[in-house]
Amino acid sequence: MSDKDTHLPPVNAMPPLPISQGWMGWNRTGEWRYFDPVHENHLPPCNHACPAGEDIQSFASLLVQRKFREAYDVIRESNPLPSVCGRVCNHPCAANCNRSELDDAVSIRCLERLIGDWGLKNVKTQAAVIDPDKGEIAIIGSGPAGLSAAWHLTNLQYKVTVFEASPKAGGMLRGGIPEFRLPRKTLDAEIHSLVDRGIEFRHNVRIGQDIPIDDLQRFRAILIAIGAHKPRVFDIPGSDLPGVQQGLDFLAEVNCGKRDFIEGNVAILGGNNTAIQCARAALRLGGKPTIYFRRSANEVPAFADQIEEARQEGIEITSLTAPTTIRKTGNELKLTLQRLTLGKRDSSGKRIALSIRGAHTEVTVSRVIVALGEDPDLTFLPRRIDRESWGINTGGTHQTNVGNIFAAGDCADNRRSVGSAIGAGKAAAQSIDRYLHGKTVFVESANRIVTRFADLNVAYFQRSQVVERKKIPDDRRLTSFAEVNIGLAEADALREAARCLSCGVCNSCDNCLTFCPDHAVTKQNGGYKINYDYCKGCGICIHECPRDAIHLRIKQVPR
Amino acid sequence: MMLPQNSDRAQESGHLGCPGCGEALGLRLVLEIIGSNAIMVVPACCASYVDGIWPSSAARIPILHVAMGTTAAVAAGIRAALEVKGLNDTHVLAWAGGSGAFDSGLQAISSAAERNEDILYICYNNESYIDMDIHYFTSGSNRRGGGAHADHRRQRTQKNIIEIMAAHHIPYCATACVAYPDDLADKVKKALSIPGFKFMHLLSPCPTHWEIPSELSIELTRAAVETRIFPLYEVEDGTKYAISVLPGTFVPVSRFLSRQGRFANLSAEAIRQIQNRVESQWRQLQRRIELSRGGVSGQVKAKPEKQTAP
């Protein structure tokens, strides 16, 4: 160490008083440290839970900065249908939101819906650049999985043709979801944006009937995304009587505009989303629906918000009842129901429903709507494609045993939600791309660490109440097919986005910089730089980071 | 002066504070507000070697090292000299540890306060008396003991230095801590804008003496505020009291005490007594605030205590 290092005057120029005037920069206190703090983002739990793989933290943060366009682009990197998903997705992201342990989960669905609607209004989707050398891909089915795969393959510069059996694209979104949940205008607009992107739709073509599947061999790859539309077998005495109808058929009629007045009681059999939607549609057509479900009340498989909305509308769900016979008397149907009780647990841990001897009830109804679940109809597929009783098992790769045939969505997946279908479509697109490039289709998921509530430093977060979406007034709600949920106003949505804690992702709050006792953290390029020459490794920055974006690494000893 | 010319920072890296040192952090936060046009006076205390052993210094402003009891007197002298030279916009900062302010330096502080010398005196209190083998300051009891004064002061409460200073009717005195840097910055700015003698009591954590992991420095300092052991408030003209940071929730004192090795020997009974004392002090502070809002002693309406359930 020379005088030059210490910035000190020579000895004969020292002041008469003990005034400190050198500097301490020569003292590299980084030598004291035995581990390194590192700025490193972890995975927010919402992003982790999103089956479509959306970067939710990112679009919430962009929304706070009023960067609508960027937020829209971030969602569409994963999901071409934000307006649809903002309305009908069950939002497992919000169920995993860390904020729910502080006060209320962020209303992510409202943010998604607002951004999606903003995009439909303000963004004209540009046609993708198609590389003719990459070849063409056929997609069978235009439900959420097919649309998502088409979108991502187009973004990868493939020419995509989507075959749809019905006159309009949308699959279950159009046939299975009523307008009070998803207005046709929104669905049409989002599908139209996919047409703008350059995806070709061929309507009214049922593969296996209008064209044999082998005629698609000119395509380099085929994706089966036909969904699950075949109702499960319902066979009890009287199940073939007129007035007994399958739920999906009923919904398809309603959604096509065939809305005949329903008089009297309507019995809905089943507890899935189709059942709930049938009941809510029947209510709007004048009927008095009751849902009969054979398992216990807390095992109803429909989404929680659907059940809640049905209850609000006065629809009763009678659990632990099973239909035994249907008889016709005059213009009405007599439905006999067996009361059940819960018995011992079976091998899967579920309690078995047992009949109570002699406990029958009979209800008089004008209609019986059956919604016991759906399976994919795979009869059109060539024999050489392996299948299970519930659908096509691809083991998560989305590739069937026939190399260039892929499968995604409800026909290859038991999760059965719009979000998971969109995620599967995206994954299938990636699989197809890898396959066509001669790579293995199996991709090991990146093992990123998820930030949980316990990882946050909540001292920096104020409690605040969620701004939730509102419903339309009851008089309109129960008598028309108008959309029930009203989205948030822009100001409310921005406030809601600001409630996002940005778990695991640095948002430049400056805590690390402010609290560093050694002045070793500086701002650089919008982020932070730690000066390891002086960082003593006290760990304050790690501990005081509100959002778990700084982590500890064992110190690398220079060689 | 031979300071690094290229620096615009209030304090450079490389100081000698332990990892997690609250004094070094507090000094940087204060110096960032004060700026470069200032002279600092430091008695024998942690700061006299943490900032760099003479003639080195991490701080960007000149530091004059003085004998332990003389801080306020020397600072007043510097102010007089600056006035003679016409340098009235140069700030004089006295930066003393708990021992130099509460104990041997108290006479000089009292005199300077009484003369209303235009200086900012900040006592950074790490509750340690580090120079004399960590034995003097604790909120109640000290496991280590040791040192000449240890035994008879073991069970005593810290002096209320803000009350002492308020009794001098100085223009401004306040408590602050490093866990609330915005509040600290506001108070330093306010103090600098007021002529006359200003005093601040700054709680700065000491991982070494508190026997805590260094990363908990800030969290435990925040706990001191949330438990109301160290309320953040200010007093103007010795009479106008105001709370500056009211934590969202009040937590029991054990949240502050139980995580520190120095309090490991506290019995449940002792903790209960400390809780009672803290609550009684909080009530006194509330009463002073009510009085300073215009109430006259004896005529104060008995308001229900404003308290948030923990």
PDB file of N, CA and C in Angstrom, chain A residues 333-403:
ATOM      1  N   LEU A 333     -92.438 -35.627 -16.767  1.00  0.00           N
ATOM      2  CA  LEU A 333     -91.584 -36.775 -16.479  1.00  0.00           C
ATOM      3  C   LEU A 333     -91.505 -36.947 -14.971  1.00  0.00           C
ATOM      4  N   LYS A 334     -91.550 -38.208 -14.537  1.00  0.00           N
ATOM      5  CA  LYS A 334     -91.342 -38.488 -13.108  1.00  0.00           C
ATOM      6  C   LYS A 334     -89.947 -39.080 -12.965  1.00  0.00           C
ATOM      7  N   LEU A 335     -89.103 -38.389 -12.226  1.00  0.00           N
ATOM      8  CA  LEU A 335     -87.728 -38.855 -12.036  1.00  0.00           C
ATOM      9  C   LEU A 335     -87.602 -39.415 -10.625  1.00  0.00           C
ATOM     10  N   THR A 336     -87.203 -40.676 -10.542  1.00  0.00           N
ATOM     11  CA  THR A 336     -87.022 -41.294  -9.225  1.00  0.00           C
ATOM     12  C   THR A 336     -85.548 -41.208  -8.841  1.00  0.00           C
ATOM     13  N   LEU A 337     -85.312 -40.738  -7.630  1.00  0.00           N
ATOM     14  CA  LEU A 337     -83.934 -40.539  -7.176  1.00  0.00           C
ATOM     15  C   LEU A 337     -83.675 -41.384  -5.947  1.00  0.00           C
ATOM     16  N   GLN A 338     -82.495 -41.959  -5.903  1.00  0.00           N
ATOM     17  CA  GLN A 338     -82.075 -42.776  -4.770  1.00  0.00           C
ATOM     18  C   GLN A 338     -81.201 -41.913  -3.866  1.00  0.00           C
ATOM     19  N   ARG A 339     -81.544 -41.877  -2.575  1.00  0.00           N
ATOM     20  CA  ARG A 339     -80.682 -41.139  -1.639  1.00  0.00           C
ATOM     21  C   ARG A 339     -79.446 -41.972  -1.340  1.00  0.00           C
ATOM     22  N   LEU A 340     -78.311 -41.305  -1.235  1.00  0.00           N
ATOM     23  CA  LEU A 340     -77.053 -42.020  -0.979  1.00  0.00           C
ATOM     24  C   LEU A 340     -76.444 -41.511   0.315  1.00  0.00           C
ATOM     25  N   THR A 341     -75.494 -42.306   0.817  1.00  0.00           N
ATOM     26  CA  THR A 341     -74.727 -41.860   1.968  1.00  0.00           C
ATOM     27  C   THR A 341     -73.267 -42.224   1.728  1.00  0.00           C
ATOM     28  N   LEU A 342     -72.385 -41.575   2.464  1.00  0.00           N
ATOM     29  CA  LEU A 342     -70.959 -41.842   2.234  1.00  0.00           C
ATOM     30  C   LEU A 342     -70.509 -43.012   3.099  1.00  0.00           C
ATOM     31  N   GLY A 343     -69.830 -43.956   2.475  1.00  0.00           N
ATOM     32  CA  GLY A 343     -69.333 -45.115   3.209  1.00  0.00           C
ATOM     33  C   GLY A 343     -67.825 -45.045   3.395  1.00  0.00           C
ATOM     34  N   LYS A 344     -67.211 -46.221   3.339  1.00  0.00           N
ATOM     35  CA  LYS A 344     -65.761 -46.295   3.559  1.00  0.00           C
ATOM     36  C   LYS A 344     -65.001 -45.678   2.393  1.00  0.00           C
ATOM     37  N   ARG A 345     -63.736 -45.432   2.647  1.00  0.00           N
ATOM     38  CA  ARG A 345     -62.900 -44.875   1.587  1.00  0.00           C
ATOM     39  C   ARG A 345     -62.447 -45.980   0.639  1.00  0.00           C
ATOM     40  N   ASP A 346     -62.383 -45.636  -0.638  1.00  0.00           N
ATOM     41  CA  ASP A 346     -61.855 -46.615  -1.587  1.00  0.00           C
ATOM     42  C   ASP A 346     -60.339 -46.433  -1.706  1.00  0.00           C
ATOM     43  N   SER A 347     -59.735 -47.139  -2.640  1.00  0.00           N
ATOM     44  CA  SER A 347     -58.271 -47.134  -2.724  1.00  0.00           C
ATOM     45  C   SER A 347     -57.728 -45.734  -3.050  1.00  0.00           C
ATOM     46  N   SER A 348     -58.550 -44.906  -3.718  1.00  0.00           N
ATOM     47  CA  SER A 348     -58.056 -43.559  -4.050  1.00  0.00           C
ATOM     48  C   SER A 348     -58.294 -42.570  -2.918  1.00  0.00           C
ATOM     49  N   GLY A 349     -58.872 -43.033  -1.800  1.00  0.00           N
ATOM     50  CA  GLY A 349     -59.078 -42.146  -0.662  1.00  0.00           C
ATOM     51  C   GLY A 349     -60.426 -41.461  -0.674  1.00  0.00           C
ATOM     52  N   LYS A 350     -61.195 -41.647  -1.766  1.00  0.00           N
ATOM     53  CA  LYS A 350     -62.529 -41.051  -1.831  1.00  0.00           C
ATOM     54  C   LYS A 350     -63.505 -41.941  -1.076  1.00  0.00           C
ATOM     55  N   ARG A 351     -64.479 -41.336  -0.445  1.00  0.00           N
ATOM     56  CA  ARG A 351     -65.479 -42.154   0.243  1.00  0.00           C
ATOM     57  C   ARG A 351     -66.509 -42.626  -0.761  1.00  0.00           C
ATOM     58  N   ILE A 352     -66.841 -43.913  -0.646  1.00  0.00           N
ATOM     59  CA  ILE A 352     -67.780 -44.511  -1.599  1.00  0.00           C
ATOM     60  C   ILE A 352     -69.197 -44.075  -1.243  1.00  0.00           C
ATOM     61  N   ALA A 353     -69.987 -43.728  -2.300  1.00  0.00           N
ATOM     62  CA  ALA A 353     -71.391 -43.387  -2.065  1.00  0.00           C
ATOM     63  C   ALA A 353     -72.218 -44.671  -2.054  1.00  0.00           C
ATOM     64  N   LEU A 354     -72.948 -44.897  -0.971  1.00  0.00           N
ATOM     65  CA  LEU A 354     -73.751 -46.115  -0.830  1.00  0.00           C
ATOM     66  C   LEU A 354     -75.235 -45.757  -0.828  1.00  0.00           C
ATOM     67  N   SER A 355     -76.039 -46.636  -1.417  1.00  0.00           N
ATOM     68  CA  SER A 355     -77.479 -46.389  -1.422  1.00  0.00           C
ATOM     69  C   SER A 355     -78.046 -46.564  -0.015  1.00  0.00           C
ATOM     70  N   ILE A 356     -79.014 -45.714   0.312  1.00  0.00           N
ATOM     71  CA  ILE A 356     -79.752 -45.924   1.567  1.00  0.00           C
ATOM     72  C   ILE A 356     -81.006 -46.701   1.196  1.00  0.00           C
ATOM     73  N   ARG A 357     -81.142 -47.888   1.790  1.00  0.00           N
ATOM     74  CA  ARG A 357     -82.244 -48.772   1.380  1.00  0.00           C
ATOM     75  C   ARG A 357     -83.594 -48.090   1.602  1.00  0.00           C
ATOM     76  N   GLY A 358     -84.387 -48.085   0.588  1.00  0.00           N
ATOM     77  CA  GLY A 358     -85.751 -47.557   0.709  1.00  0.00           C
ATOM     78  C   GLY A 358     -85.862 -46.050   0.664  1.00  0.00           C
ATOM     79  N   ALA A 359     -84.726 -45.352   0.589  1.00  0.00           N
ATOM     80  CA  ALA A 359     -84.812 -43.889   0.592  1.00  0.00           C
ATOM     81  C   ALA A 359     -84.913 -43.383  -0.834  1.00  0.00           C
ATOM     82  N   HIS A 360     -86.126 -43.324  -1.336  1.00  0.00           N
ATOM     83  CA  HIS A 360     -86.335 -42.839  -2.689  1.00  0.00           C
ATOM     84  C   HIS A 360     -87.113 -41.546  -2.616  1.00  0.00           C
ATOM     85  N   THR A 361     -86.863 -40.693  -3.582  1.00  0.00           N
ATOM     86  CA  THR A 361     -87.741 -39.538  -3.733  1.00  0.00           C
ATOM     87  C   THR A 361     -88.125 -39.486  -5.198  1.00  0.00           C
ATOM     88  N   GLU A 362     -89.259 -38.869  -5.438  1.00  0.00           N
ATOM     89  CA  GLU A 362     -89.690 -38.744  -6.820  1.00  0.00           C
ATOM     90  C   GLU A 362     -89.958 -37.273  -7.078  1.00  0.00           C
ATOM     91  N   VAL A 363     -89.430 -36.774  -8.190  1.00  0.00           N
ATOM     92  CA  VAL A 363     -89.690 -35.385  -8.542  1.00  0.00           C
ATOM     93  C   VAL A 363     -90.354 -35.340  -9.905  1.00  0.00           C
ATOM     94  N   THR A 364     -91.235 -34.369 -10.064  1.00  0.00           N
ATOM     95  CA  THR A 364     -91.920 -34.182 -11.344  1.00  0.00           C
ATOM     96  C   THR A 364     -91.227 -33.050 -12.087  1.00  0.00           C
ATOM     97  N   VAL A 365     -90.774 -33.361 -13.278  1.00  0.00           N
ATOM     98  CA  VAL A 365     -90.033 -32.358 -14.030  1.00  0.00           C
ATOM     99  C   VAL A 365     -90.529 -32.320 -15.466  1.00  0.00           C
ATOM    100  N   SER A 366     -90.245 -31.205 -16.121  1.00  0.00           N
ATOM    101  CA  SER A 366     -90.609 -31.149 -17.527  1.00  0.00           C
ATOM    102  C   SER A 366     -89.460 -31.648 -18.395  1.00  0.00           C
ATOM    103  N   ARG A 367     -88.254 -31.562 -17.857  1.00  0.00           N
ATOM    104  CA  ARG A 367     -87.086 -31.960 -18.628  1.00  0.00           C
ATOM    105  C   ARG A 367     -86.037 -32.566 -17.717  1.00  0.00           C
ATOM    106  N   VAL A 368     -85.259 -33.483 -18.283  1.00  0.00           N
ATOM    107  CA  VAL A 368     -84.084 -33.996 -17.581  1.00  0.00           C
ATOM    108  C   VAL A 368     -82.883 -33.705 -18.473  1.00  0.00           C
ATOM    109  N   ILE A 369     -81.900 -33.005 -17.906  1.00  0.00           N
ATOM    110  CA  ILE A 369     -80.679 -32.719 -18.669  1.00  0.00           C
ATOM    111  C   ILE A 369     -79.543 -33.487 -18.029  1.00  0.00           C
ATOM    112  N   VAL A 370     -78.852 -34.273 -18.829  1.00  0.00           N
ATOM    113  CA  VAL A 370     -77.841 -35.183 -18.308  1.00  0.00           C
ATOM    114  C   VAL A 370     -76.458 -34.628 -18.606  1.00  0.00           C
ATOM    115  N   ALA A 371     -75.660 -34.443 -17.573  1.00  0.00           N
ATOM    116  CA  ALA A 371     -74.302 -33.930 -17.780  1.00  0.00           C
ATOM    117  C   ALA A 371     -73.353 -34.715 -16.889  1.00  0.00           C
ATOM    118  N   LEU A 372     -73.092 -35.938 -17.296  1.00  0.00           N
ATOM    119  CA  LEU A 372     -72.281 -36.819 -16.455  1.00  0.00           C
ATOM    120  C   LEU A 372     -70.819 -36.813 -16.873  1.00  0.00           C
ATOM    121  N   GLY A 373     -70.457 -35.915 -17.742  1.00  0.00           N
ATOM    122  CA  GLY A 373     -69.068 -35.857 -18.203  1.00  0.00           C
ATOM    123  C   GLY A 373     -68.963 -36.284 -19.647  1.00  0.00           C
ATOM    124  N   GLU A 374     -67.840 -35.955 -20.230  1.00  0.00           N
ATOM    125  CA  GLU A 374     -67.661 -36.227 -21.658  1.00  0.00           C
ATOM    126  C   GLU A 374     -66.327 -36.914 -21.876  1.00  0.00           C
ATOM    127  N   ASP A 375     -66.278 -37.691 -22.946  1.00  0.00           N
ATOM    128  CA  ASP A 375     -65.027 -38.321 -23.367  1.00  0.00           C
ATOM    129  C   ASP A 375     -64.778 -37.928 -24.806  1.00  0.00           C
ATOM    130  N   PRO A 376     -63.529 -38.027 -25.247  1.00  0.00           N
ATOM    131  CA  PRO A 376     -63.264 -37.730 -26.659  1.00  0.00           C
ATOM    132  C   PRO A 376     -63.802 -38.843 -27.560  1.00  0.00           C
ATOM    133  N   ASP A 377     -64.275 -38.461 -28.712  1.00  0.00           N
ATOM    134  CA  ASP A 377     -64.764 -39.443 -29.681  1.00  0.00           C
ATOM    135  C   ASP A 377     -63.634 -39.727 -30.666  1.00  0.00           C
ATOM    136  N   LEU A 378     -62.962 -40.853 -30.462  1.00  0.00           N
ATOM    137  CA  LEU A 378     -61.754 -41.143 -31.234  1.00  0.00           C
ATOM    138  C   LEU A 378     -61.990 -42.169 -32.331  1.00  0.00           C
ATOM    139  N   THR A 379     -63.275 -42.441 -32.647  1.00  0.00           N
ATOM    140  CA  THR A 379     -63.565 -43.508 -33.605  1.00  0.00           C
ATOM    141  C   THR A 379     -63.004 -43.207 -34.994  1.00  0.00           C
ATOM    142  N   PHE A 380     -62.797 -41.957 -35.330  1.00  0.00           N
ATOM    143  CA  PHE A 380     -62.320 -41.621 -36.669  1.00  0.00           C
ATOM    144  C   PHE A 380     -60.832 -41.905 -36.847  1.00  0.00           C
ATOM    145  N   LEU A 381     -60.146 -42.126 -35.726  1.00  0.00           N
ATOM    146  CA  LEU A 381     -58.688 -42.278 -35.817  1.00  0.00           C
ATOM    147  C   LEU A 381     -58.327 -43.647 -36.386  1.00  0.00           C
ATOM    148  N   PRO A 382     -57.263 -43.731 -37.157  1.00  0.00           N
ATOM    149  CA  PRO A 382     -56.812 -45.047 -37.609  1.00  0.00           C
ATOM    150  C   PRO A 382     -56.401 -45.907 -36.418  1.00  0.00           C
ATOM    151  N   ARG A 383     -56.555 -47.219 -36.605  1.00  0.00           N
ATOM    152  CA  ARG A 383     -56.262 -48.162 -35.528  1.00  0.00           C
ATOM    153  C   ARG A 383     -54.843 -48.030 -34.994  1.00  0.00           C
ATOM    154  N   ARG A 384     -53.934 -47.632 -35.873  1.00  0.00           N
ATOM    155  CA  ARG A 384     -52.535 -47.691 -35.467  1.00  0.00           C
ATOM    156  C   ARG A 384     -52.182 -46.672 -34.375  1.00  0.00           C
ATOM    157  N   ILE A 385     -53.086 -45.758 -34.103  1.00  0.00           N
ATOM    158  CA  ILE A 385     -52.799 -44.789 -33.034  1.00  0.00           C
ATOM    159  C   ILE A 385     -53.311 -45.357 -31.704  1.00  0.00           C
ATOM    160  N   ASP A 386     -52.387 -45.498 -30.751  1.00  0.00           N
ATOM    161  CA  ASP A 386     -52.752 -46.058 -29.441  1.00  0.00           C
ATOM    162  C   ASP A 386     -53.638 -45.088 -28.680  1.00  0.00           C
ATOM    163  N   ARG A 387     -54.532 -45.655 -27.887  1.00  0.00           N
ATOM    164  CA  ARG A 387     -55.420 -44.800 -27.089  1.00  0.00           C
ATOM    165  C   ARG A 387     -55.809 -45.513 -25.802  1.00  0.00           C
ATOM    166  N   GLU A 388     -56.224 -44.728 -24.833  1.00  0.00           N
ATOM    167  CA  GLU A 388     -56.731 -45.281 -23.578  1.00  0.00           C
ATOM    168  C   GLU A 388     -58.248 -45.083 -23.589  1.00  0.00           C
ATOM    169  N   SER A 389     -58.890 -45.580 -22.537  1.00  0.00           N
ATOM    170  CA  SER A 389     -60.344 -45.426 -22.493  1.00  0.00           C
ATOM    171  C   SER A 389     -60.745 -43.956 -22.417  1.00  0.00           C
ATOM    172  N   TRP A 390     -59.890 -43.102 -21.796  1.00  0.00           N
ATOM    173  CA  TRP A 390     -60.264 -41.691 -21.595  1.00  0.00           C
ATOM    174  C   TRP A 390     -59.746 -40.792 -22.695  1.00  0.00           C
ATOM    175  N   GLY A 391     -58.866 -41.297 -23.560  1.00  0.00           N
ATOM    176  CA  GLY A 391     -58.321 -40.428 -24.592  1.00  0.00           C
ATOM    177  C   GLY A 391     -56.960 -40.923 -25.044  1.00  0.00           C
ATOM    178  N   ILE A 392     -56.207 -40.017 -25.649  1.00  0.00           N
ATOM    179  CA  ILE A 392     -54.900 -40.388 -26.188  1.00  0.00           C
ATOM    180  C   ILE A 392     -53.843 -40.085 -25.137  1.00  0.00           C
ATOM    181  N   ASN A 393     -53.071 -41.093 -24.777  1.00  0.00           N
ATOM    182  CA  ASN A 393     -52.039 -40.879 -23.771  1.00  0.00           C
ATOM    183  C   ASN A 393     -50.711 -40.578 -24.456  1.00  0.00           C
ATOM    184  N   THR A 394     -50.240 -39.356 -24.297  1.00  0.00           N
ATOM    185  CA  THR A 394     -48.975 -38.995 -24.941  1.00  0.00           C
ATOM    186  C   THR A 394     -47.855 -38.886 -23.922  1.00  0.00           C
ATOM    187  N   GLY A 395     -48.147 -39.186 -22.666  1.00  0.00           N
ATOM    188  CA  GLY A 395     -47.116 -39.120 -21.632  1.00  0.00           C
ATOM    189  C   GLY A 395     -46.495 -37.739 -21.493  1.00  0.00           C
ATOM    190  N   GLY A 396     -47.255 -36.718 -21.791  1.00  0.00           N
ATOM    191  CA  GLY A 396     -46.770 -35.347 -21.605  1.00  0.00           C
ATOM    192  C   GLY A 396     -45.966 -34.809 -22.775  1.00  0.00           C
ATOM    193  N   THR A 397     -45.681 -35.656 -23.784  1.00  0.00           N
ATOM    194  CA  THR A 397     -44.880 -35.167 -24.916  1.00  0.00           C
ATOM    195  C   THR A 397     -45.754 -34.593 -26.022  1.00  0.00           C
ATOM    196  N   HIS A 398     -47.064 -34.898 -25.986  1.00  0.00           N
ATOM    197  CA  HIS A 398     -48.033 -34.506 -27.009  1.00  0.00           C
ATOM    198  C   HIS A 398     -47.808 -35.225 -28.329  1.00  0.00           C
ATOM    199  N   GLN A 399     -46.910 -36.195 -28.356  1.00  0.00           N
ATOM    200  CA  GLN A 399     -46.685 -36.967 -29.578  1.00  0.00           C
ATOM    201  C   GLN A 399     -47.324 -38.344 -29.397  1.00  0.00           C
ATOM    202  N   THR A 400     -48.084 -38.797 -30.397  1.00  0.00           N
ATOM    203  CA  THR A 400     -48.660 -40.143 -30.309  1.00  0.00           C
ATOM    204  C   THR A 400     -47.606 -41.142 -30.758  1.00  0.00           C
ATOM    205  N   ASN A 401     -47.998 -42.423 -30.780  1.00  0.00           N
ATOM    206  CA  ASN A 401     -47.022 -43.426 -31.201  1.00  0.00           C
ATOM    207  C   ASN A 401     -46.718 -43.333 -32.693  1.00  0.00           C
ATOM    208  N   VAL A 402     -47.561 -42.594 -33.434  1.00  0.00           N
ATOM    209  CA  VAL A 402     -47.251 -42.361 -34.848  1.00  0.00           C
ATOM    210  C   VAL A 402     -46.533 -41.018 -34.941  1.00  0.00           C
ATOM    211  N   GLY A 403     -45.298 -41.086 -35.394  1.00  0.00           N
ATOM    212  CA  GLY A 403     -44.375 -39.941 -35.315  1.00  0.00           C
ATOM    213  C   GLY A 403     -44.936 -38.571 -35.596  1.00  0.00           C
TER     214      GLY A 403
END
